[in-house]
XYZ file of C-alpha atoms in Angstrom:
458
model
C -43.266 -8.518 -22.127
C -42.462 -7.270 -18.519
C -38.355 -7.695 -19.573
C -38.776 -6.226 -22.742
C -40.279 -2.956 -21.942
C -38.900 -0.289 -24.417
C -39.453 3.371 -23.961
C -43.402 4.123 -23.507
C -44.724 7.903 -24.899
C -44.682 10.610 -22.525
C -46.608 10.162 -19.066
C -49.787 11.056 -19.057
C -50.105 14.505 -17.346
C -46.740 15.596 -18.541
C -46.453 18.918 -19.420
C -46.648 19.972 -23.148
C -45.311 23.276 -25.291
C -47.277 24.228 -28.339
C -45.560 22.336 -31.560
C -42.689 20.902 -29.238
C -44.493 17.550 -27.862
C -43.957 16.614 -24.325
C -41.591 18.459 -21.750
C -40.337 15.778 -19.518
C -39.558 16.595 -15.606
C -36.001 16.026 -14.330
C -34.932 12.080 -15.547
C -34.171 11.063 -11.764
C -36.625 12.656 -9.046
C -35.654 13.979 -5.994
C -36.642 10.992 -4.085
C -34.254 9.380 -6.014
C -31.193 11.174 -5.001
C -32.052 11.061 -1.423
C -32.560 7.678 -1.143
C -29.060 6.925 -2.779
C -27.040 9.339 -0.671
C -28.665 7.721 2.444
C -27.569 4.450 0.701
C -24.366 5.625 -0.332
C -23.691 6.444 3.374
C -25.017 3.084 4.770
C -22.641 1.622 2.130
C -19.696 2.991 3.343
C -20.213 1.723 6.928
C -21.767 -1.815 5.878
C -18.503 -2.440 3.108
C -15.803 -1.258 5.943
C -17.142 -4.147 7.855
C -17.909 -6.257 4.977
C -14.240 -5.919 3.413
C -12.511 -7.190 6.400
C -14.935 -9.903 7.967
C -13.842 -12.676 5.872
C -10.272 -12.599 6.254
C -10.632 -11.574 9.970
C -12.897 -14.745 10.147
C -10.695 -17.040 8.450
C -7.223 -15.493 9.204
C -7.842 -14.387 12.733
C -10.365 -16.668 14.599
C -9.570 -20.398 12.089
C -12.973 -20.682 10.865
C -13.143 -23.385 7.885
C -14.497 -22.546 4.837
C -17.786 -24.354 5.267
C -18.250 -22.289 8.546
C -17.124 -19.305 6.814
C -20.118 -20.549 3.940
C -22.767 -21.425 6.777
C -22.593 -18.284 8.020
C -22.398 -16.124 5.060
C -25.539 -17.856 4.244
C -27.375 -17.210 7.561
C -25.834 -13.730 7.221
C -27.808 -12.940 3.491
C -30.294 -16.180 4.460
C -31.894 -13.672 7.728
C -32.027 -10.589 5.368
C -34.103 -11.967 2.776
C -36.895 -13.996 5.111
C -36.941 -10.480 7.006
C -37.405 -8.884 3.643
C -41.067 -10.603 3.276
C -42.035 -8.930 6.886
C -40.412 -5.335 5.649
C -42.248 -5.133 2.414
C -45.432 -6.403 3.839
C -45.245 -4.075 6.946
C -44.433 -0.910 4.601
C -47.628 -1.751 2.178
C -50.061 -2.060 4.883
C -49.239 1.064 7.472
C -48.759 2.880 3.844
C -45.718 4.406 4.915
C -41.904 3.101 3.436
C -39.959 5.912 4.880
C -41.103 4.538 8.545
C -40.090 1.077 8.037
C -37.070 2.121 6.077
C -35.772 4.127 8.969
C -36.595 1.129 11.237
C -34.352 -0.713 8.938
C -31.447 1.450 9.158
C -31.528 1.931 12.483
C -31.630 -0.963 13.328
C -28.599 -1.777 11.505
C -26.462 1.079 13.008
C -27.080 0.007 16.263
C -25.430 -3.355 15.564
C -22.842 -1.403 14.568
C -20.863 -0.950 17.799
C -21.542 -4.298 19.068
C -19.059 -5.504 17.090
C -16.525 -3.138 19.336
C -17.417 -5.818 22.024
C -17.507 -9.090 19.806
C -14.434 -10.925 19.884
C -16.274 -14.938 19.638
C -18.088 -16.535 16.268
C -20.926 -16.748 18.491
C -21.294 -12.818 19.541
C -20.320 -12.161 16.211
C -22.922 -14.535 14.523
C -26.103 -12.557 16.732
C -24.839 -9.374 15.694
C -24.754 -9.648 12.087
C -28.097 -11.452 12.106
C -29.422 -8.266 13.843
C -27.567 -6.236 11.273
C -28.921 -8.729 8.104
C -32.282 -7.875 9.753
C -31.939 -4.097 9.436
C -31.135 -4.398 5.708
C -33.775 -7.217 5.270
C -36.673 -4.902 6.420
C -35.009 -1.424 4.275
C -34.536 -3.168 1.033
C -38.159 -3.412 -0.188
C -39.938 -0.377 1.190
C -36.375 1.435 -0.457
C -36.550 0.046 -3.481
C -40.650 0.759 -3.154
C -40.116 4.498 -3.105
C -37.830 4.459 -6.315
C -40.842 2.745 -8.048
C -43.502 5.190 -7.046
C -41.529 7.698 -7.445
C -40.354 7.510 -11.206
C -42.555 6.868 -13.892
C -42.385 3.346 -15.500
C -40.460 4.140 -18.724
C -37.643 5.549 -16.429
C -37.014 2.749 -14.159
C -34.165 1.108 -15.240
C -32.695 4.257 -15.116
C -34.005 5.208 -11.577
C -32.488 2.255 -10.265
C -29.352 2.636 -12.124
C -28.732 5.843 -10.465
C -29.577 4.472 -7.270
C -27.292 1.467 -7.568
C -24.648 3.674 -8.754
C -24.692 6.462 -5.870
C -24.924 2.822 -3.451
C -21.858 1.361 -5.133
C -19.920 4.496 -4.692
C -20.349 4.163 -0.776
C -19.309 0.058 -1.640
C -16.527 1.850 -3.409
C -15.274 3.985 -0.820
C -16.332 1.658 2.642
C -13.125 -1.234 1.047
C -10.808 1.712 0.825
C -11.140 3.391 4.212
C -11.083 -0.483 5.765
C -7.803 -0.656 4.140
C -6.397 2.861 5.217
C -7.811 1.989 8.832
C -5.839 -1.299 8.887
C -2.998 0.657 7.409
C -2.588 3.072 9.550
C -4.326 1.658 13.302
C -2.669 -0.789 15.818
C -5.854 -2.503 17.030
C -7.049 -2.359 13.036
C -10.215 -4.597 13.314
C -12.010 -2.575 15.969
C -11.001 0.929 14.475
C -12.642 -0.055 11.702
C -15.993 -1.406 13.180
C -15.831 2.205 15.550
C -15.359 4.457 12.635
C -18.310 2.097 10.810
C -20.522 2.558 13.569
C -20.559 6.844 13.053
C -21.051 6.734 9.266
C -24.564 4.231 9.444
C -25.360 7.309 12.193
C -24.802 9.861 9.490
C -27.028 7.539 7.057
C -29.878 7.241 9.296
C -30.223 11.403 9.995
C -29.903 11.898 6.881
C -33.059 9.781 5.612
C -35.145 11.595 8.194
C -34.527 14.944 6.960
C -34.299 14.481 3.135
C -36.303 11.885 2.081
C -40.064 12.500 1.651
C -42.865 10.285 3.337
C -45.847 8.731 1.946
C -46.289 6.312 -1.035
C -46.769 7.260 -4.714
C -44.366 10.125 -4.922
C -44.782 10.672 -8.633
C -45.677 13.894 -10.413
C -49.587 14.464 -10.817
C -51.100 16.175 -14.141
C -51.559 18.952 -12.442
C -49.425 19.238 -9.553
C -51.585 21.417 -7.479
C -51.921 18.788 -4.246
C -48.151 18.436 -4.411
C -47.625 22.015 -4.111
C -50.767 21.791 -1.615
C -49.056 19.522 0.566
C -45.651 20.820 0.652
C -43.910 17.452 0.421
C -44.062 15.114 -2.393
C -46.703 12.953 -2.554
C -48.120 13.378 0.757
C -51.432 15.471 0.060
C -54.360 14.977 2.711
C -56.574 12.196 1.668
C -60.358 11.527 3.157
C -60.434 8.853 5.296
C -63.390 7.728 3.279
C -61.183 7.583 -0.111
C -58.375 5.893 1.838
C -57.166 2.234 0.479
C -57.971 -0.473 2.554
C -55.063 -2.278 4.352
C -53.135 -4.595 2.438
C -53.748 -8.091 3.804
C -51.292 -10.883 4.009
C -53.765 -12.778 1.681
C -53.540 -9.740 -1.119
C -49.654 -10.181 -0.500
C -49.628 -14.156 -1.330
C -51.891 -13.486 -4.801
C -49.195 -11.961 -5.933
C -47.789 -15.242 -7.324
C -50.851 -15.827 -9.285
C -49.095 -13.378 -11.419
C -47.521 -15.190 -14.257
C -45.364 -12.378 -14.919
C -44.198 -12.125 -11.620
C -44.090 -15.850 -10.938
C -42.055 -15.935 -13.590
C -39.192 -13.409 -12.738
C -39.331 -14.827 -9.406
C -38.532 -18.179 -10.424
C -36.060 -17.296 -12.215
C -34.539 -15.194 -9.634
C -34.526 -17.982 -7.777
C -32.754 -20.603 -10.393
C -29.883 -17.827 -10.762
C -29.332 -17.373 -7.029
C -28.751 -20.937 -6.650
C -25.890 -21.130 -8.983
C -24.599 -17.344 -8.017
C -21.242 -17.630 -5.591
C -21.017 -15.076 -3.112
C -19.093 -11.934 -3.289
C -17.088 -13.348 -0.981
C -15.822 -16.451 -2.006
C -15.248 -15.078 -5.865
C -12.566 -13.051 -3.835
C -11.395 -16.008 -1.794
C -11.240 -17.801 -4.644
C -9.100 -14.960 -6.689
C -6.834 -14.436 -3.695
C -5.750 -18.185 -3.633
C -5.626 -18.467 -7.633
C -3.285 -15.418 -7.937
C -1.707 -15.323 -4.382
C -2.660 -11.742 -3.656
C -1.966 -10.712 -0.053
C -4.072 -10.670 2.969
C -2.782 -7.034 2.948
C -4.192 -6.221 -0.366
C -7.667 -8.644 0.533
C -10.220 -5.499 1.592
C -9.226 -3.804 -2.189
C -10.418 -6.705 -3.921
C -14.510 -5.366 -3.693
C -13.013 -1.777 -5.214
C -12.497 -3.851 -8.898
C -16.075 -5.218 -8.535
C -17.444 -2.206 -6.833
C -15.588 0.502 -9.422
C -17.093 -1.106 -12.871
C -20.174 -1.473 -11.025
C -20.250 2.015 -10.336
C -19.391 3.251 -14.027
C -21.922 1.171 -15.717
C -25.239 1.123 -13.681
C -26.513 4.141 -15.237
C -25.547 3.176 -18.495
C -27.107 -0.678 -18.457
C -30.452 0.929 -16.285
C -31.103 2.575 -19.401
C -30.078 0.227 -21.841
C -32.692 -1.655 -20.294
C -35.468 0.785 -20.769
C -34.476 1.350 -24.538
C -33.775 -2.442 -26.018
C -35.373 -4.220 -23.108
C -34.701 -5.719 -19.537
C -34.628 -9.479 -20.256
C -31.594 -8.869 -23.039
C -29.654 -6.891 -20.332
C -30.175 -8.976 -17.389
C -29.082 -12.206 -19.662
C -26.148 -10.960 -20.961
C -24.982 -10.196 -16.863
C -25.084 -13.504 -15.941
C -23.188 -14.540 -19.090
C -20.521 -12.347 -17.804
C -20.345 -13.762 -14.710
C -20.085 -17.242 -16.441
C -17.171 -16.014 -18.244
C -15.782 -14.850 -14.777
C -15.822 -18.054 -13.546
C -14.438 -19.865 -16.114
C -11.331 -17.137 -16.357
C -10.947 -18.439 -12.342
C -11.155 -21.914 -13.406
C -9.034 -22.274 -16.599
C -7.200 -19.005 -17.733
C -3.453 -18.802 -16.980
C -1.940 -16.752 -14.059
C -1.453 -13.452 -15.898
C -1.209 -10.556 -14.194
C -4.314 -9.143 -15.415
C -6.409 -12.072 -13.965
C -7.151 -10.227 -11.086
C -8.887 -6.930 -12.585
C -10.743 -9.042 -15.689
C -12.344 -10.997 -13.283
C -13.316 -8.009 -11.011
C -14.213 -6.643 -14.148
C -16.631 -9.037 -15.047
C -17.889 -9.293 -11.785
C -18.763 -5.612 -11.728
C -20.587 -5.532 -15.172
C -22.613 -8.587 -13.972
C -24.085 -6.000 -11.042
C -24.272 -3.304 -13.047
C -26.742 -5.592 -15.756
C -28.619 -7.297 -13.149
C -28.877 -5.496 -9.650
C -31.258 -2.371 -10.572
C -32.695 -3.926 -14.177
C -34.441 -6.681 -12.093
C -36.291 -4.809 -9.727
C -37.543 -2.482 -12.353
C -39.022 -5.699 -14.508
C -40.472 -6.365 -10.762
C -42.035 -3.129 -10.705
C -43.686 -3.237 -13.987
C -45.703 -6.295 -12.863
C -47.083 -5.217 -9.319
C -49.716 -2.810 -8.561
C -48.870 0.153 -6.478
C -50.571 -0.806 -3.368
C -48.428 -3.850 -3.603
C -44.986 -2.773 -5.013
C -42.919 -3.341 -1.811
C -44.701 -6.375 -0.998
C -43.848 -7.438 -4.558
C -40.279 -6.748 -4.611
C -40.045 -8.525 -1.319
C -41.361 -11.476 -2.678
C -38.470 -11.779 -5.854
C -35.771 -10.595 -3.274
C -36.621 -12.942 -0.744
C -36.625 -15.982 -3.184
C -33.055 -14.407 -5.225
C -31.480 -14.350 -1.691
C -32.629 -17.582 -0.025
C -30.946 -19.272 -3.343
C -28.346 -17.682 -2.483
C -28.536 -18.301 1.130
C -28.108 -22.055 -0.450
C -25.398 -21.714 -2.809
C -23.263 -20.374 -0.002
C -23.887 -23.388 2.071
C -23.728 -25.841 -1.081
C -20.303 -23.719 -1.883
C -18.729 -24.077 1.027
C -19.430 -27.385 1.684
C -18.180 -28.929 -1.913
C -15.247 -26.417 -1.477
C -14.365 -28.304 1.811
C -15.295 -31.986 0.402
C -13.816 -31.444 -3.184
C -11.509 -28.442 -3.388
C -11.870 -24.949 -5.017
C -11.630 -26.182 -8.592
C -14.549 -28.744 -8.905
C -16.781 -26.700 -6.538
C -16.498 -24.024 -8.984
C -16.824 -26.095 -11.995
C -19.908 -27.149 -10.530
C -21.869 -23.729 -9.959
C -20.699 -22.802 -13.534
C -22.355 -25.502 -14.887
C -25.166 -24.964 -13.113
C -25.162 -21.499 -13.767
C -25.248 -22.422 -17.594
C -28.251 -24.877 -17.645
C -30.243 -21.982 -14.873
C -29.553 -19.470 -17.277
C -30.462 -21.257 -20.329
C -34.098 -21.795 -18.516
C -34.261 -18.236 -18.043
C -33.350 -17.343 -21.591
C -36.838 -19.574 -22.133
C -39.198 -18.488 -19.428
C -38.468 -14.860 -19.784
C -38.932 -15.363 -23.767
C -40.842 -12.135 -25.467
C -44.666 -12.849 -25.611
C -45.366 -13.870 -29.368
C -47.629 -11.142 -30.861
C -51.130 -12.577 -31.545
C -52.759 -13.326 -35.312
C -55.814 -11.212 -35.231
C -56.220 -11.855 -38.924
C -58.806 -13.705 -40.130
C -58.835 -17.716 -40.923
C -59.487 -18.129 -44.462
C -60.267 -21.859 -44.195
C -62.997 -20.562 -40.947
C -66.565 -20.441 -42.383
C -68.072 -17.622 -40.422
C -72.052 -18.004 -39.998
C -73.861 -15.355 -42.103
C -74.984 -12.001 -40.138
C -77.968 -11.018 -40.032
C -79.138 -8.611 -42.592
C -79.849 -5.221 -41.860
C -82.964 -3.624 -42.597
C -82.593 0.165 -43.985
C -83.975 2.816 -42.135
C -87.816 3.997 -42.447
């Protein structure tokens, strides 16, 4: 079952010493590491911005909570229809590096436009633009972990990956709150200084992360070495894939494997509360000040950074479906700490906590199920397909958040989405069951016809 894959043998074409078995390559390739410092980077910048947005929406220009929820869901709503166009795109020119960098360009060019935003409807264009960056990154990104790591490593590939990317979600909160700290005009220092950094994270994906598509080790290695980048060796036009058509992208769902994770995906999103309003919600259950507000992601963002690793390979050992279960019972538990537990002063880092370990067991284990399903010629396009549907749930939720948590308070609008987060996940638990093995044994109450005889040889 595609979430619960255990550890497979060796790779074919891995390298082998006489009576030791297989010698395995380094656990996290190169492409890897690249792709999560560029991510790390574009995290710091992104989470600067992120930290501060909603209280400088709220606080400083008097937006309500359902126009606060409206547009966080046209904010994460944009990147996820985008993300269809990104992982189609990267499939069919063949190349996720190009479309990545298109991505993250475009992204740190929305940057400084914020500099000269001071409206909800400036601001509103401009993080569209930005969603739009990320939506058309994500896929080919997550694409080159895939093809670069061989399948009975990726939940730990993406573990990394998510780790190195929370440490920039880490640090981005933190600088927002020195900037704010330390700056007179604190909301555009911190959009300047988050402009330079998604610079940084765009030069460096040009010069350190390897083109092309499959970027994983070949049996013998020779056209690697050939080539002189990974996975980039000359191919004959003749032996060339064709392009990927739109059609080939939509038979994806035909899948039942697939179709399955990505209705799930999509039940979960709908019942998942943004990051957003969990700390909204915290600040107003444990009257935390707006001073302290941007810290609130480092609880999430901190646990989230110590266990990715760890749960990525979890994962790959007792299986993905366990793992990405038991995150969304932690995030149950989160909300019903925010909905019934007294006001100790511990609240606060339990539920940021919780909130963290549901990332760490669900962010990089479900693209890895995802990538165990699609073909390679298809991965981003794949991917694309489960993220889009996870984050137009979402995309709901925020609006179906924000408008109960106008029309019935905080308390029953979170009462709500944990109920509904019980019954989604409870459907999950059941779609994603393990495969029962087939009986290949024999019926003894079958009457078999009788075989011909054979005659002995002459």
């Amino acid at each position: 079952m595609y979430l619960a894959d255990r550890s497979a043998p060796a790779p074919e074409g891995a390298k082998t010493a006489p009576d030791r078995g297989p010698v395995r390559g380094p656990a996290v390739a190169s492409t890897v590491l690249a792709l999560g410092a560029v991510s790390m980077i574009t995290d710091i910048s992104s989470e600067m911005v992120t930290a501060v947005l909603p209280l400088y929406l709220i606080a400083g220009l008097g937006l309500s909570p359902l126009g606060f929820g409206a547009l966080d869901g046209v904010y994460n709503g944009v990147s996820a229809l985008v993300q269809l166009t990104g992982g189609h795109l990267a499939d069919r020119v063949r190349n996720h590096k190009l479309i990545a960098g298109i991505g993250y360009g475009l992204s740190a060019l929305c940057k400084p436009l914020l500099l000269f935003a001071h409206s909800l409807g400036p601001i509103s264009v401009i993080l569209t633009l930005e969603r739009t960056g990320k939506g058309l990154r994500t896929a080919p990104r997550d694409a080159l972990i895939s093809l670069s790591t061989p399948p009975e490593l990726q939940g730990r590939a993406f573990g990394v990956h998510r780790a190195m990317d929370t440490t920039g979600a880490l640090l981005g909160p933190l600088a927002a709150f020195l900037i704010l700290s330390l700056t007179v005009d604190g909301y555009d220092a911190v959009f300047g200084v988050s402009a330079c950094i998604a610079v940084l994270g765009v030069v460096v994906l040009m010069l350190f992360v390897p083109s092309g598509g499959d970027t994983r080790p070949t049996p013998s290695g020779a056209a690697t070495a050939a080539a002189g980048t990974v996975g980039t060796a000359a191919v004959p036009d003749a032996d060339r894939p064709a392009p990927v058509r739109l059609r080939d992208a939509l038979g994806l769902l035909r899948l039942p494997r697939l179709r399955n994770l990505a209705v799930c995906a999509v039940l979960l999103g709908l019942t998942t509360v943004s990051d957003a309003f969990v700390y909204l919600l915290l600040q107003r259950r444990t009257g935390i000040g707006d001073q302290w507000f941007p810290l609130m992601p480092l609880g999430t963002a901190a646990v989230f950074l110590l266990l990715a690793v760890p749960a990525g390979a979890l994962a790959d050992r007792i299986g993905r479906r366990t793992v990405f279960l038991t995150g969304h019972a932690l995030l149950l538990a989160g909300y019903g700490l925010l909905l019934w537990a007294p006001a100790w002063p511990a609240l606060p880092y339990l539920v940021l906590a919780l909130h963290g370990m549901f990332y760490a067991a669900t962010d990089g284990v479900l693209p890895a199920a995802v990538a165990a399903t699609v073909p390679d010629e298809l991965r981003a396009t794949g991917m694309a397909l489960v993220g889009t549907g996870q984050a137009l749930a979402r995309f709901g939720c925020s609006l179906a958040f924000g408008g109960a948590w106008t029309l019935w308070g905080t308390g029953p609008a979170l009462a709500a989405a944990a109920a509904g987060l019980l019954c989604c996940a409870a459907v999950a638990g059941f779609v994603l069951r393990p495969s029962a093995p087939q009986d290949t044994r024999p019926d003894p109450n079958r009457t078999e016809p009788n075989p011909k005889p054979v005659r002995p040889p002459r």
